[in-house]
Amino acid sequence: MEVRLAKLGDMEGVKELLRKYHRDTISDEDRPDGFVTTAITDEQLAELIEKEKGVTIIAEPSDCGPDKVLGFCFAAPWEFWETWPLFRHMMDIIPDYEFEGKRLVLSDTYQYGPMCVDRSIRGTGAFEALFFASLDQFRERFPIMLTFVNQINKRSESAHNNKAHMETIGTFDFGDNHYFLMGICTDASEKYAKHI
Ligand SMILES: CC(C)(COP(=O)(O)OP(=O)(O)OC[C@H]1O[C@@H](n2cnc3c(N)ncnc32)[C@H](O)[C@@H]1OP(=O)(O)O)[C@@H](O)C(=O)NCCC(=O)NCCS
């Protein structure tokens, strides 16, 4: 298993995993363990991979054909996300919150997520490996990473609190959903980095 930045050749694998765990297409069996709600076009995904270097994957290398993508997480500066209504809302409210005793400044932060790990490798450390590899990728550019977790997604809440060591900064609502706003300093990647 390898944790690395995605290339354009990984796009189909990322899309397949996203389809498997997206709210609109997930199976009834998988739904209780959480789902992804963010949709992304091929053009946006290609930009995220190539321009933002914002897709980190965990993959099973293959000698014949593309590597098998078993997990991914997305991350990018807010400018990338601003056309998604939920992220636009987050951009508006973030300056109202404090983190580590200081009021948040949007330009010091970027947005991570969605994150997705195939059921076959959950609970193996794959989540942490992916999380801290992505955090490390942005360490030079931003001091703070922010994300949202839907309050009904208890597995994701537990993983982000207990395994990723993220801090719950506050809560907010958008549409009919209730979210936690979570944050972490990007230099935590040095302390907690895990290799798989
Ligand atoms: C969220 C996700 C990335 C976490 O990765 P993971 O490999 O499942 O995480 P882990 O198993 O290492 O950690 C999850 C923890 O939550 C616990 N957990 C599971 N169900 C839970 C529940 N209903 N309530 C509270 N905790 C729960 C697990 O027991 C585990 O803790 P433990 O290792 O101490 O037992 C993965 O489950 C996933 O891809 N889910 C589908 C997509 C998703 O929801 N993405 C996040 C939203 S963008």
JSON list of C-alpha atoms and ligand atoms in Angstrom, two decimals:
[
{"chain": "A", "resi": 1, "resn": "MET", "atom": "CA", "xyz": [0.00, 0.00, 0.00]},
{"chain": "A", "resi": 2, "resn": "GLU", "atom": "CA", "xyz": [1.31, 3.41, -0.91]},
{"chain": "A", "resi": 3, "resn": "VAL", "atom": "CA", "xyz": [0.30, 6.90, 0.25]},
{"chain": "A", "resi": 4, "resn": "ARG", "atom": "CA", "xyz": [1.03, 9.54, -2.38]},
{"chain": "A", "resi": 5, "resn": "LEU", "atom": "CA", "xyz": [-0.30, 12.51, -4.31]},
{"chain": "A", "resi": 6, "resn": "ALA", "atom": "CA", "xyz": [-2.81, 11.52, -6.99]},
{"chain": "A", "resi": 7, "resn": "LYS", "atom": "CA", "xyz": [-1.96, 11.86, -10.67]},
{"chain": "A", "resi": 8, "resn": "LEU", "atom": "CA", "xyz": [-4.41, 12.35, -13.52]},
{"chain": "A", "resi": 9, "resn": "GLY", "atom": "CA", "xyz": [-4.21, 8.59, -14.16]},
{"chain": "A", "resi": 10, "resn": "ASP", "atom": "CA", "xyz": [-5.76, 8.01, -10.70]},
{"chain": "A", "resi": 11, "resn": "MET", "atom": "CA", "xyz": [-8.88, 10.04, -11.51]},
{"chain": "A", "resi": 12, "resn": "GLU", "atom": "CA", "xyz": [-11.08, 7.08, -12.43]},
{"chain": "A", "resi": 13, "resn": "GLY", "atom": "CA", "xyz": [-10.10, 5.27, -9.21]},
{"chain": "A", "resi": 14, "resn": "VAL", "atom": "CA", "xyz": [-10.88, 8.34, -7.10]},
{"chain": "A", "resi": 15, "resn": "LYS", "atom": "CA", "xyz": [-14.22, 8.82, -8.86]},
{"chain": "A", "resi": 16, "resn": "GLU", "atom": "CA", "xyz": [-15.13, 5.17, -8.36]},
{"chain": "A", "resi": 17, "resn": "LEU", "atom": "CA", "xyz": [-14.45, 5.38, -4.61]},
{"chain": "A", "resi": 18, "resn": "LEU", "atom": "CA", "xyz": [-16.35, 8.67, -4.39]},
{"chain": "A", "resi": 19, "resn": "ARG", "atom": "CA", "xyz": [-19.35, 7.08, -6.11]},
{"chain": "A", "resi": 20, "resn": "LYS", "atom": "CA", "xyz": [-19.20, 4.12, -3.71]},
{"chain": "A", "resi": 21, "resn": "TYR", "atom": "CA", "xyz": [-19.41, 6.32, -0.61]},
{"chain": "A", "resi": 22, "resn": "HIS", "atom": "CA", "xyz": [-21.34, 9.37, -1.88]},
{"chain": "A", "resi": 23, "resn": "ARG", "atom": "CA", "xyz": [-24.68, 10.11, -0.19]},
{"chain": "A", "resi": 24, "resn": "ASP", "atom": "CA", "xyz": [-26.55, 9.73, -3.49]},
{"chain": "A", "resi": 25, "resn": "THR", "atom": "CA", "xyz": [-25.05, 6.38, -4.53]},
{"chain": "A", "resi": 26, "resn": "ILE", "atom": "CA", "xyz": [-23.87, 4.62, -1.33]},
{"chain": "A", "resi": 27, "resn": "SER", "atom": "CA", "xyz": [-25.33, 1.18, -0.46]},
{"chain": "A", "resi": 28, "resn": "ASP", "atom": "CA", "xyz": [-27.73, 0.82, 2.49]},
{"chain": "A", "resi": 29, "resn": "GLU", "atom": "CA", "xyz": [-25.15, -1.44, 4.15]},
{"chain": "A", "resi": 30, "resn": "ASP", "atom": "CA", "xyz": [-22.40, 1.21, 4.05]},
{"chain": "A", "resi": 31, "resn": "ARG", "atom": "CA", "xyz": [-24.55, 4.24, 4.89]},
{"chain": "A", "resi": 32, "resn": "PRO", "atom": "CA", "xyz": [-24.42, 3.89, 8.72]},
{"chain": "A", "resi": 33, "resn": "ASP", "atom": "CA", "xyz": [-20.61, 4.26, 8.63]},
{"chain": "A", "resi": 34, "resn": "GLY", "atom": "CA", "xyz": [-20.81, 7.66, 7.00]},
{"chain": "A", "resi": 35, "resn": "PHE", "atom": "CA", "xyz": [-20.90, 9.11, 3.53]},
{"chain": "A", "resi": 36, "resn": "VAL", "atom": "CA", "xyz": [-19.47, 11.93, 1.48]},
{"chain": "A", "resi": 37, "resn": "THR", "atom": "CA", "xyz": [-21.72, 14.79, 0.36]},
{"chain": "A", "resi": 38, "resn": "THR", "atom": "CA", "xyz": [-19.37, 16.89, -1.78]},
{"chain": "A", "resi": 39, "resn": "ALA", "atom": "CA", "xyz": [-19.80, 16.45, -5.55]},
{"chain": "A", "resi": 40, "resn": "ILE", "atom": "CA", "xyz": [-17.01, 17.37, -7.95]},
{"chain": "A", "resi": 41, "resn": "THR", "atom": "CA", "xyz": [-16.85, 17.61, -11.75]},
{"chain": "A", "resi": 42, "resn": "ASP", "atom": "CA", "xyz": [-14.07, 15.99, -13.80]},
{"chain": "A", "resi": 43, "resn": "GLU", "atom": "CA", "xyz": [-12.70, 19.44, -14.59]},
{"chain": "A", "resi": 44, "resn": "GLN", "atom": "CA", "xyz": [-12.60, 20.45, -10.91]},
{"chain": "A", "resi": 45, "resn": "LEU", "atom": "CA", "xyz": [-11.02, 17.13, -9.92]},
{"chain": "A", "resi": 46, "resn": "ALA", "atom": "CA", "xyz": [-8.33, 17.49, -12.60]},
{"chain": "A", "resi": 47, "resn": "GLU", "atom": "CA", "xyz": [-7.57, 21.01, -11.35]},
{"chain": "A", "resi": 48, "resn": "LEU", "atom": "CA", "xyz": [-7.45, 19.78, -7.75]},
{"chain": "A", "resi": 49, "resn": "ILE", "atom": "CA", "xyz": [-4.97, 17.06, -8.73]},
{"chain": "A", "resi": 50, "resn": "GLU", "atom": "CA", "xyz": [-2.76, 19.02, -11.08]},
{"chain": "A", "resi": 51, "resn": "LYS", "atom": "CA", "xyz": [-2.84, 22.65, -10.00]},
{"chain": "A", "resi": 52, "resn": "GLU", "atom": "CA", "xyz": [-3.55, 22.43, -6.28]},
{"chain": "A", "resi": 53, "resn": "LYS", "atom": "CA", "xyz": [-1.69, 19.16, -5.58]},
{"chain": "A", "resi": 54, "resn": "GLY", "atom": "CA", "xyz": [-4.71, 18.61, -3.34]},
{"chain": "A", "resi": 55, "resn": "VAL", "atom": "CA", "xyz": [-5.62, 14.94, -3.75]},
{"chain": "A", "resi": 56, "resn": "THR", "atom": "CA", "xyz": [-3.75, 12.49, -1.53]},
{"chain": "A", "resi": 57, "resn": "ILE", "atom": "CA", "xyz": [-4.49, 8.81, -2.06]},
{"chain": "A", "resi": 58, "resn": "ILE", "atom": "CA", "xyz": [-3.74, 5.44, -0.58]},
{"chain": "A", "resi": 59, "resn": "ALA", "atom": "CA", "xyz": [-3.39, 2.89, -3.34]},
{"chain": "A", "resi": 60, "resn": "GLU", "atom": "CA", "xyz": [-2.46, -0.69, -4.06]},
{"chain": "A", "resi": 61, "resn": "PRO", "atom": "CA", "xyz": [0.26, -0.53, -6.74]},
{"chain": "A", "resi": 62, "resn": "SER", "atom": "CA", "xyz": [-0.37, -2.53, -9.90]},
{"chain": "A", "resi": 63, "resn": "ASP", "atom": "CA", "xyz": [2.02, -3.62, -12.67]},
{"chain": "A", "resi": 64, "resn": "CYS", "atom": "CA", "xyz": [-0.75, -4.04, -15.17]},
{"chain": "A", "resi": 65, "resn": "GLY", "atom": "CA", "xyz": [-3.14, -1.10, -15.34]},
{"chain": "A", "resi": 66, "resn": "PRO", "atom": "CA", "xyz": [-3.87, 1.74, -12.92]},
{"chain": "A", "resi": 67, "resn": "ASP", "atom": "CA", "xyz": [-3.18, 1.40, -9.18]},
{"chain": "A", "resi": 68, "resn": "LYS", "atom": "CA", "xyz": [-6.25, 0.48, -7.09]},
{"chain": "A", "resi": 69, "resn": "VAL", "atom": "CA", "xyz": [-7.34, 3.58, -5.14]},
{"chain": "A", "resi": 70, "resn": "LEU", "atom": "CA", "xyz": [-8.51, 2.55, -1.64]},
{"chain": "A", "resi": 71, "resn": "GLY", "atom": "CA", "xyz": [-8.68, 5.95, 0.00]},
{"chain": "A", "resi": 72, "resn": "PHE", "atom": "CA", "xyz": [-8.46, 9.61, -0.84]},
{"chain": "A", "resi": 73, "resn": "CYS", "atom": "CA", "xyz": [-8.64, 13.01, 0.76]},
{"chain": "A", "resi": 74, "resn": "PHE", "atom": "CA", "xyz": [-9.05, 16.36, -0.90]},
{"chain": "A", "resi": 75, "resn": "ALA", "atom": "CA", "xyz": [-7.57, 19.66, 0.31]},
{"chain": "A", "resi": 76, "resn": "ALA", "atom": "CA", "xyz": [-7.23, 23.10, -1.25]},
{"chain": "A", "resi": 77, "resn": "PRO", "atom": "CA", "xyz": [-7.16, 26.83, -0.53]},
{"chain": "A", "resi": 78, "resn": "TRP", "atom": "CA", "xyz": [-10.57, 28.46, -0.09]},
{"chain": "A", "resi": 79, "resn": "GLU", "atom": "CA", "xyz": [-10.34, 30.11, -3.53]},
{"chain": "A", "resi": 80, "resn": "PHE", "atom": "CA", "xyz": [-10.68, 26.65, -5.05]},
{"chain": "A", "resi": 81, "resn": "TRP", "atom": "CA", "xyz": [-13.78, 25.81, -3.00]},
{"chain": "A", "resi": 82, "resn": "GLU", "atom": "CA", "xyz": [-15.67, 29.10, -3.13]},
{"chain": "A", "resi": 83, "resn": "THR", "atom": "CA", "xyz": [-18.20, 28.02, -5.79]},
{"chain": "A", "resi": 84, "resn": "TRP", "atom": "CA", "xyz": [-19.58, 25.25, -3.48]},
{"chain": "A", "resi": 85, "resn": "PRO", "atom": "CA", "xyz": [-22.40, 26.86, -1.38]},
{"chain": "A", "resi": 86, "resn": "LEU", "atom": "CA", "xyz": [-21.37, 25.08, 1.86]},
{"chain": "A", "resi": 87, "resn": "PHE", "atom": "CA", "xyz": [-17.76, 26.22, 1.54]},
{"chain": "A", "resi": 88, "resn": "ARG", "atom": "CA", "xyz": [-18.83, 29.76, 0.61]},
{"chain": "A", "resi": 89, "resn": "HIS", "atom": "CA", "xyz": [-20.86, 29.79, 3.83]},
{"chain": "A", "resi": 90, "resn": "MET", "atom": "CA", "xyz": [-17.86, 28.54, 5.81]},
{"chain": "A", "resi": 91, "resn": "MET", "atom": "CA", "xyz": [-15.71, 31.30, 4.32]},
{"chain": "A", "resi": 92, "resn": "ASP", "atom": "CA", "xyz": [-18.25, 33.85, 5.55]},
{"chain": "A", "resi": 93, "resn": "ILE", "atom": "CA", "xyz": [-18.43, 32.56, 9.13]},
{"chain": "A", "resi": 94, "resn": "ILE", "atom": "CA", "xyz": [-14.84, 31.47, 9.82]},
{"chain": "A", "resi": 95, "resn": "PRO", "atom": "CA", "xyz": [-13.70, 34.94, 10.97]},
{"chain": "A", "resi": 96, "resn": "ASP", "atom": "CA", "xyz": [-16.31, 34.66, 13.77]},
{"chain": "A", "resi": 97, "resn": "TYR", "atom": "CA", "xyz": [-14.42, 31.76, 15.43]},
{"chain": "A", "resi": 98, "resn": "GLU", "atom": "CA", "xyz": [-11.29, 31.51, 17.54]},
{"chain": "A", "resi": 99, "resn": "PHE", "atom": "CA", "xyz": [-8.66, 28.78, 17.42]},
{"chain": "A", "resi": 100, "resn": "GLU", "atom": "CA", "xyz": [-5.72, 28.47, 19.83]},
{"chain": "A", "resi": 101, "resn": "GLY", "atom": "CA", "xyz": [-6.77, 31.72, 21.50]},
{"chain": "A", "resi": 102, "resn": "LYS", "atom": "CA", "xyz": [-6.75, 33.78, 18.30]},
{"chain": "A", "resi": 103, "resn": "ARG", "atom": "CA", "xyz": [-9.49, 34.88, 15.94]},
{"chain": "A", "resi": 104, "resn": "LEU", "atom": "CA", "xyz": [-9.33, 32.90, 12.70]},
{"chain": "A", "resi": 105, "resn": "VAL", "atom": "CA", "xyz": [-8.10, 34.70, 9.59]},
{"chain": "A", "resi": 106, "resn": "LEU", "atom": "CA", "xyz": [-9.26, 33.07, 6.36]},
{"chain": "A", "resi": 107, "resn": "SER", "atom": "CA", "xyz": [-5.94, 33.58, 4.56]},
{"chain": "A", "resi": 108, "resn": "ASP", "atom": "CA", "xyz": [-4.10, 31.54, 7.25]},
{"chain": "A", "resi": 109, "resn": "THR", "atom": "CA", "xyz": [-6.33, 28.54, 6.60]},
{"chain": "A", "resi": 110, "resn": "TYR", "atom": "CA", "xyz": [-7.34, 26.05, 3.92]},
{"chain": "A", "resi": 111, "resn": "GLN", "atom": "CA", "xyz": [-10.09, 23.44, 3.66]},
{"chain": "A", "resi": 112, "resn": "TYR", "atom": "CA", "xyz": [-9.53, 19.68, 3.84]},
{"chain": "A", "resi": 113, "resn": "GLY", "atom": "CA", "xyz": [-12.17, 17.11, 2.92]},
{"chain": "A", "resi": 114, "resn": "PRO", "atom": "CA", "xyz": [-13.91, 15.08, 1.85]},
{"chain": "A", "resi": 115, "resn": "MET", "atom": "CA", "xyz": [-11.95, 12.09, 3.11]},
{"chain": "A", "resi": 116, "resn": "CYS", "atom": "CA", "xyz": [-12.85, 8.55, 2.20]},
{"chain": "A", "resi": 117, "resn": "VAL", "atom": "CA", "xyz": [-11.37, 5.16, 3.11]},
{"chain": "A", "resi": 118, "resn": "ASP", "atom": "CA", "xyz": [-12.63, 1.93, 1.55]},
{"chain": "A", "resi": 119, "resn": "ARG", "atom": "CA", "xyz": [-14.36, -0.36, 4.03]},
{"chain": "A", "resi": 120, "resn": "SER", "atom": "CA", "xyz": [-11.75, -3.12, 3.35]},
{"chain": "A", "resi": 121, "resn": "ILE", "atom": "CA", "xyz": [-8.97, -1.05, 5.00]},
{"chain": "A", "resi": 122, "resn": "ARG", "atom": "CA", "xyz": [-10.85, 0.92, 7.68]},
{"chain": "A", "resi": 123, "resn": "GLY", "atom": "CA", "xyz": [-9.41, 0.78, 11.16]},
{"chain": "A", "resi": 124, "resn": "THR", "atom": "CA", "xyz": [-5.96, -0.23, 9.84]},
{"chain": "A", "resi": 125, "resn": "GLY", "atom": "CA", "xyz": [-4.18, 3.12, 10.21]},
{"chain": "A", "resi": 126, "resn": "ALA", "atom": "CA", "xyz": [-4.95, 4.06, 6.60]},
{"chain": "A", "resi": 127, "resn": "PHE", "atom": "CA", "xyz": [-7.03, 7.02, 7.78]},
{"chain": "A", "resi": 128, "resn": "GLU", "atom": "CA", "xyz": [-4.17, 8.48, 9.85]},
{"chain": "A", "resi": 129, "resn": "ALA", "atom": "CA", "xyz": [-1.60, 7.85, 7.11]},
{"chain": "A", "resi": 130, "resn": "LEU", "atom": "CA", "xyz": [-3.73, 9.67, 4.57]},
{"chain": "A", "resi": 131, "resn": "PHE", "atom": "CA", "xyz": [-4.69, 12.46, 6.93]},
{"chain": "A", "resi": 132, "resn": "PHE", "atom": "CA", "xyz": [-1.16, 13.37, 8.02]},
{"chain": "A", "resi": 133, "resn": "ALA", "atom": "CA", "xyz": [0.30, 13.00, 4.51]},
{"chain": "A", "resi": 134, "resn": "SER", "atom": "CA", "xyz": [-2.25, 15.54, 3.29]},
{"chain": "A", "resi": 135, "resn": "LEU", "atom": "CA", "xyz": [-1.61, 17.84, 6.26]},
{"chain": "A", "resi": 136, "resn": "ASP", "atom": "CA", "xyz": [2.12, 17.72, 5.58]},
{"chain": "A", "resi": 137, "resn": "GLN", "atom": "CA", "xyz": [1.55, 18.62, 1.94]},
{"chain": "A", "resi": 138, "resn": "PHE", "atom": "CA", "xyz": [0.09, 21.99, 3.00]},
{"chain": "A", "resi": 139, "resn": "ARG", "atom": "CA", "xyz": [2.40, 22.72, 5.95]},
{"chain": "A", "resi": 140, "resn": "GLU", "atom": "CA", "xyz": [4.62, 25.16, 4.08]},
{"chain": "A", "resi": 141, "resn": "ARG", "atom": "CA", "xyz": [1.66, 27.10, 2.68]},
{"chain": "A", "resi": 142, "resn": "PHE", "atom": "CA", "xyz": [-0.77, 27.43, 5.63]},
{"chain": "A", "resi": 143, "resn": "PRO", "atom": "CA", "xyz": [-0.44, 27.28, 9.44]},
{"chain": "A", "resi": 144, "resn": "ILE", "atom": "CA", "xyz": [-3.99, 26.02, 10.03]},
{"chain": "A", "resi": 145, "resn": "MET", "atom": "CA", "xyz": [-6.22, 23.46, 8.37]},
{"chain": "A", "resi": 146, "resn": "LEU", "atom": "CA", "xyz": [-10.00, 23.61, 8.82]},
{"chain": "A", "resi": 147, "resn": "THR", "atom": "CA", "xyz": [-12.75, 21.16, 8.02]},
{"chain": "A", "resi": 148, "resn": "PHE", "atom": "CA", "xyz": [-16.41, 20.39, 8.63]},
{"chain": "A", "resi": 149, "resn": "VAL", "atom": "CA", "xyz": [-17.88, 17.15, 9.96]},
{"chain": "A", "resi": 150, "resn": "ASN", "atom": "CA", "xyz": [-21.60, 16.42, 9.78]},
{"chain": "A", "resi": 151, "resn": "GLN", "atom": "CA", "xyz": [-22.79, 15.83, 13.34]},
{"chain": "A", "resi": 152, "resn": "ILE", "atom": "CA", "xyz": [-24.64, 12.66, 12.30]},
{"chain": "A", "resi": 153, "resn": "ASN", "atom": "CA", "xyz": [-21.39, 11.12, 10.98]},
{"chain": "A", "resi": 154, "resn": "LYS", "atom": "CA", "xyz": [-20.20, 9.65, 14.29]},
{"chain": "A", "resi": 155, "resn": "ARG", "atom": "CA", "xyz": [-17.46, 7.50, 12.75]},
{"chain": "A", "resi": 156, "resn": "SER", "atom": "CA", "xyz": [-15.91, 10.50, 11.01]},
{"chain": "A", "resi": 157, "resn": "GLU", "atom": "CA", "xyz": [-16.25, 12.62, 14.16]},
{"chain": "A", "resi": 158, "resn": "SER", "atom": "CA", "xyz": [-14.47, 9.94, 16.20]},
{"chain": "A", "resi": 159, "resn": "ALA", "atom": "CA", "xyz": [-11.69, 9.48, 13.63]},
{"chain": "A", "resi": 160, "resn": "HIS", "atom": "CA", "xyz": [-11.06, 13.24, 13.30]},
{"chain": "A", "resi": 161, "resn": "ASN", "atom": "CA", "xyz": [-11.13, 13.83, 17.05]},
{"chain": "A", "resi": 162, "resn": "ASN", "atom": "CA", "xyz": [-9.27, 10.80, 18.33]},
{"chain": "A", "resi": 163, "resn": "LYS", "atom": "CA", "xyz": [-7.01, 9.67, 15.47]},
{"chain": "A", "resi": 164, "resn": "ALA", "atom": "CA", "xyz": [-6.32, 12.95, 13.67]},
{"chain": "A", "resi": 165, "resn": "HIS", "atom": "CA", "xyz": [-6.19, 14.95, 16.95]},
{"chain": "A", "resi": 166, "resn": "MET", "atom": "CA", "xyz": [-8.37, 17.70, 15.50]},
{"chain": "A", "resi": 167, "resn": "GLU", "atom": "CA", "xyz": [-9.95, 20.25, 17.80]},
{"chain": "A", "resi": 168, "resn": "THR", "atom": "CA", "xyz": [-13.65, 21.08, 17.64]},
{"chain": "A", "resi": 169, "resn": "ILE", "atom": "CA", "xyz": [-13.71, 24.86, 17.21]},
{"chain": "A", "resi": 170, "resn": "GLY", "atom": "CA", "xyz": [-17.47, 25.26, 17.15]},
{"chain": "A", "resi": 171, "resn": "THR", "atom": "CA", "xyz": [-20.67, 24.23, 15.43]},
{"chain": "A", "resi": 172, "resn": "PHE", "atom": "CA", "xyz": [-22.66, 25.69, 12.57]},
{"chain": "A", "resi": 173, "resn": "ASP", "atom": "CA", "xyz": [-25.74, 24.88, 10.50]},
{"chain": "A", "resi": 174, "resn": "PHE", "atom": "CA", "xyz": [-26.16, 24.90, 6.77]},
{"chain": "A", "resi": 175, "resn": "GLY", "atom": "CA", "xyz": [-29.43, 23.88, 5.10]},
{"chain": "A", "resi": 176, "resn": "ASP", "atom": "CA", "xyz": [-30.93, 21.10, 7.20]},
{"chain": "A", "resi": 177, "resn": "ASN", "atom": "CA", "xyz": [-27.55, 19.88, 8.44]},
{"chain": "A", "resi": 178, "resn": "HIS", "atom": "CA", "xyz": [-25.64, 20.49, 11.66]},
{"chain": "A", "resi": 179, "resn": "TYR", "atom": "CA", "xyz": [-21.84, 20.53, 11.47]},
{"chain": "A", "resi": 180, "resn": "PHE", "atom": "CA", "xyz": [-18.76, 20.66, 13.66]},
{"chain": "A", "resi": 181, "resn": "LEU", "atom": "CA", "xyz": [-16.08, 23.12, 12.58]},
{"chain": "A", "resi": 182, "resn": "MET", "atom": "CA", "xyz": [-12.74, 21.45, 13.32]},
{"chain": "A", "resi": 183, "resn": "GLY", "atom": "CA", "xyz": [-9.16, 22.67, 13.07]},
{"chain": "A", "resi": 184, "resn": "ILE", "atom": "CA", "xyz": [-5.55, 21.61, 13.50]},
{"chain": "A", "resi": 185, "resn": "CYS", "atom": "CA", "xyz": [-2.16, 23.30, 13.12]},
{"chain": "A", "resi": 186, "resn": "THR", "atom": "CA", "xyz": [-0.43, 21.92, 10.04]},
{"chain": "A", "resi": 187, "resn": "ASP", "atom": "CA", "xyz": [2.85, 21.42, 11.93]},
{"chain": "A", "resi": 188, "resn": "ALA", "atom": "CA", "xyz": [1.07, 18.60, 13.83]},
{"chain": "A", "resi": 189, "resn": "SER", "atom": "CA", "xyz": [2.03, 16.45, 10.83]},
{"chain": "A", "resi": 190, "resn": "GLU", "atom": "CA", "xyz": [5.58, 16.31, 12.26]},
{"chain": "A", "resi": 191, "resn": "LYS", "atom": "CA", "xyz": [4.35, 15.05, 15.60]},
{"chain": "A", "resi": 192, "resn": "TYR", "atom": "CA", "xyz": [1.78, 12.51, 14.48]},
{"chain": "A", "resi": 193, "resn": "ALA", "atom": "CA", "xyz": [2.90, 11.42, 10.97]},
{"chain": "A", "resi": 194, "resn": "LYS", "atom": "CA", "xyz": [2.17, 7.75, 10.42]},
{"chain": "A", "resi": 195, "resn": "HIS", "atom": "CA", "xyz": [3.47, 5.54, 7.68]},
{"chain": "A", "resi": 196, "resn": "ILE", "atom": "CA", "xyz": [1.75, 2.47, 6.40]},
{"chain": "B", "resi": 1, "resn": "LIG", "atom": "C1", "xyz": [-14.62, 8.50, 8.02]},
{"chain": "B", "resi": 1, "resn": "LIG", "atom": "C2", "xyz": [-13.53, 7.53, 7.61]},
{"chain": "B", "resi": 1, "resn": "LIG", "atom": "C3", "xyz": [-12.60, 8.22, 6.61]},
{"chain": "B", "resi": 1, "resn": "LIG", "atom": "C4", "xyz": [-12.71, 7.14, 8.85]},
{"chain": "B", "resi": 1, "resn": "LIG", "atom": "O1", "xyz": [-11.74, 6.17, 8.53]},
{"chain": "B", "resi": 1, "resn": "LIG", "atom": "P1", "xyz": [-11.74, 4.77, 9.32]},
{"chain": "B", "resi": 1, "resn": "LIG", "atom": "O2", "xyz": [-10.64, 3.93, 8.82]},
{"chain": "B", "resi": 1, "resn": "LIG", "atom": "O3", "xyz": [-13.11, 4.21, 9.27]},
{"chain": "B", "resi": 1, "resn": "LIG", "atom": "O4", "xyz": [-11.41, 5.27, 10.80]},
{"chain": "B", "resi": 1, "resn": "LIG", "atom": "P2", "xyz": [-11.00, 4.37, 12.03]},
{"chain": "B", "resi": 1, "resn": "LIG", "atom": "O5", "xyz": [-11.70, 3.04, 11.95]},
{"chain": "B", "resi": 1, "resn": "LIG", "atom": "O6", "xyz": [-9.53, 4.33, 12.13]},
{"chain": "B", "resi": 1, "resn": "LIG", "atom": "O7", "xyz": [-11.56, 5.24, 13.22]},
{"chain": "B", "resi": 1, "resn": "LIG", "atom": "C5", "xyz": [-12.95, 5.37, 13.39]},
{"chain": "B", "resi": 1, "resn": "LIG", "atom": "C6", "xyz": [-13.30, 5.21, 14.86]},
{"chain": "B", "resi": 1, "resn": "LIG", "atom": "O8", "xyz": [-14.69, 5.48, 14.99]},
{"chain": "B", "resi": 1, "resn": "LIG", "atom": "C7", "xyz": [-15.28, 4.47, 15.77]},
{"chain": "B", "resi": 1, "resn": "LIG", "atom": "N1", "xyz": [-16.69, 4.38, 15.39]},
{"chain": "B", "resi": 1, "resn": "LIG", "atom": "C8", "xyz": [-17.25, 3.65, 14.42]},
{"chain": "B", "resi": 1, "resn": "LIG", "atom": "N2", "xyz": [-18.58, 3.83, 14.40]},
{"chain": "B", "resi": 1, "resn": "LIG", "atom": "C9", "xyz": [-18.84, 4.73, 15.37]},
{"chain": "B", "resi": 1, "resn": "LIG", "atom": "C10", "xyz": [-20.04, 5.33, 15.87]},
{"chain": "B", "resi": 1, "resn": "LIG", "atom": "N3", "xyz": [-21.23, 5.06, 15.31]},
{"chain": "B", "resi": 1, "resn": "LIG", "atom": "N4", "xyz": [-19.95, 6.21, 16.90]},
{"chain": "B", "resi": 1, "resn": "LIG", "atom": "C11", "xyz": [-18.74, 6.52, 17.45]},
{"chain": "B", "resi": 1, "resn": "LIG", "atom": "N5", "xyz": [-17.58, 5.96, 17.04]},
{"chain": "B", "resi": 1, "resn": "LIG", "atom": "C12", "xyz": [-17.63, 5.08, 16.01]},
{"chain": "B", "resi": 1, "resn": "LIG", "atom": "C13", "xyz": [-14.49, 3.24, 15.41]},
{"chain": "B", "resi": 1, "resn": "LIG", "atom": "O9", "xyz": [-14.66, 2.24, 16.38]},
{"chain": "B", "resi": 1, "resn": "LIG", "atom": "C14", "xyz": [-13.08, 3.80, 15.38]},
{"chain": "B", "resi": 1, "resn": "LIG", "atom": "O10", "xyz": [-12.51, 3.95, 16.68]},
{"chain": "B", "resi": 1, "resn": "LIG", "atom": "P3", "xyz": [-11.57, 2.80, 17.35]},
{"chain": "B", "resi": 1, "resn": "LIG", "atom": "O11", "xyz": [-10.47, 2.51, 16.37]},
{"chain": "B", "resi": 1, "resn": "LIG", "atom": "O12", "xyz": [-11.09, 3.46, 18.60]},
{"chain": "B", "resi": 1, "resn": "LIG", "atom": "O13", "xyz": [-12.44, 1.63, 17.56]},
{"chain": "B", "resi": 1, "resn": "LIG", "atom": "C15", "xyz": [-14.15, 6.26, 6.93]},
{"chain": "B", "resi": 1, "resn": "LIG", "atom": "O14", "xyz": [-14.96, 5.57, 7.87]},
{"chain": "B", "resi": 1, "resn": "LIG", "atom": "C16", "xyz": [-14.97, 6.57, 5.70]},
{"chain": "B", "resi": 1, "resn": "LIG", "atom": "O15", "xyz": [-14.41, 6.73, 4.60]},
{"chain": "B", "resi": 1, "resn": "LIG", "atom": "N6", "xyz": [-16.31, 6.67, 5.84]},
{"chain": "B", "resi": 1, "resn": "LIG", "atom": "C17", "xyz": [-17.18, 6.94, 4.68]},
{"chain": "B", "resi": 1, "resn": "LIG", "atom": "C18", "xyz": [-16.98, 8.34, 4.10]},
{"chain": "B", "resi": 1, "resn": "LIG", "atom": "C19", "xyz": [-17.06, 9.40, 5.20]},
{"chain": "B", "resi": 1, "resn": "LIG", "atom": "O16", "xyz": [-17.92, 9.37, 6.06]},
{"chain": "B", "resi": 1, "resn": "LIG", "atom": "N7", "xyz": [-16.14, 10.37, 5.11]},
{"chain": "B", "resi": 1, "resn": "LIG", "atom": "C20", "xyz": [-16.07, 11.47, 6.07]},
{"chain": "B", "resi": 1, "resn": "LIG", "atom": "C21", "xyz": [-16.92, 12.59, 5.70]},
{"chain": "B", "resi": 1, "resn": "LIG", "atom": "S1", "xyz": [-16.21, 13.59, 4.46]}
]
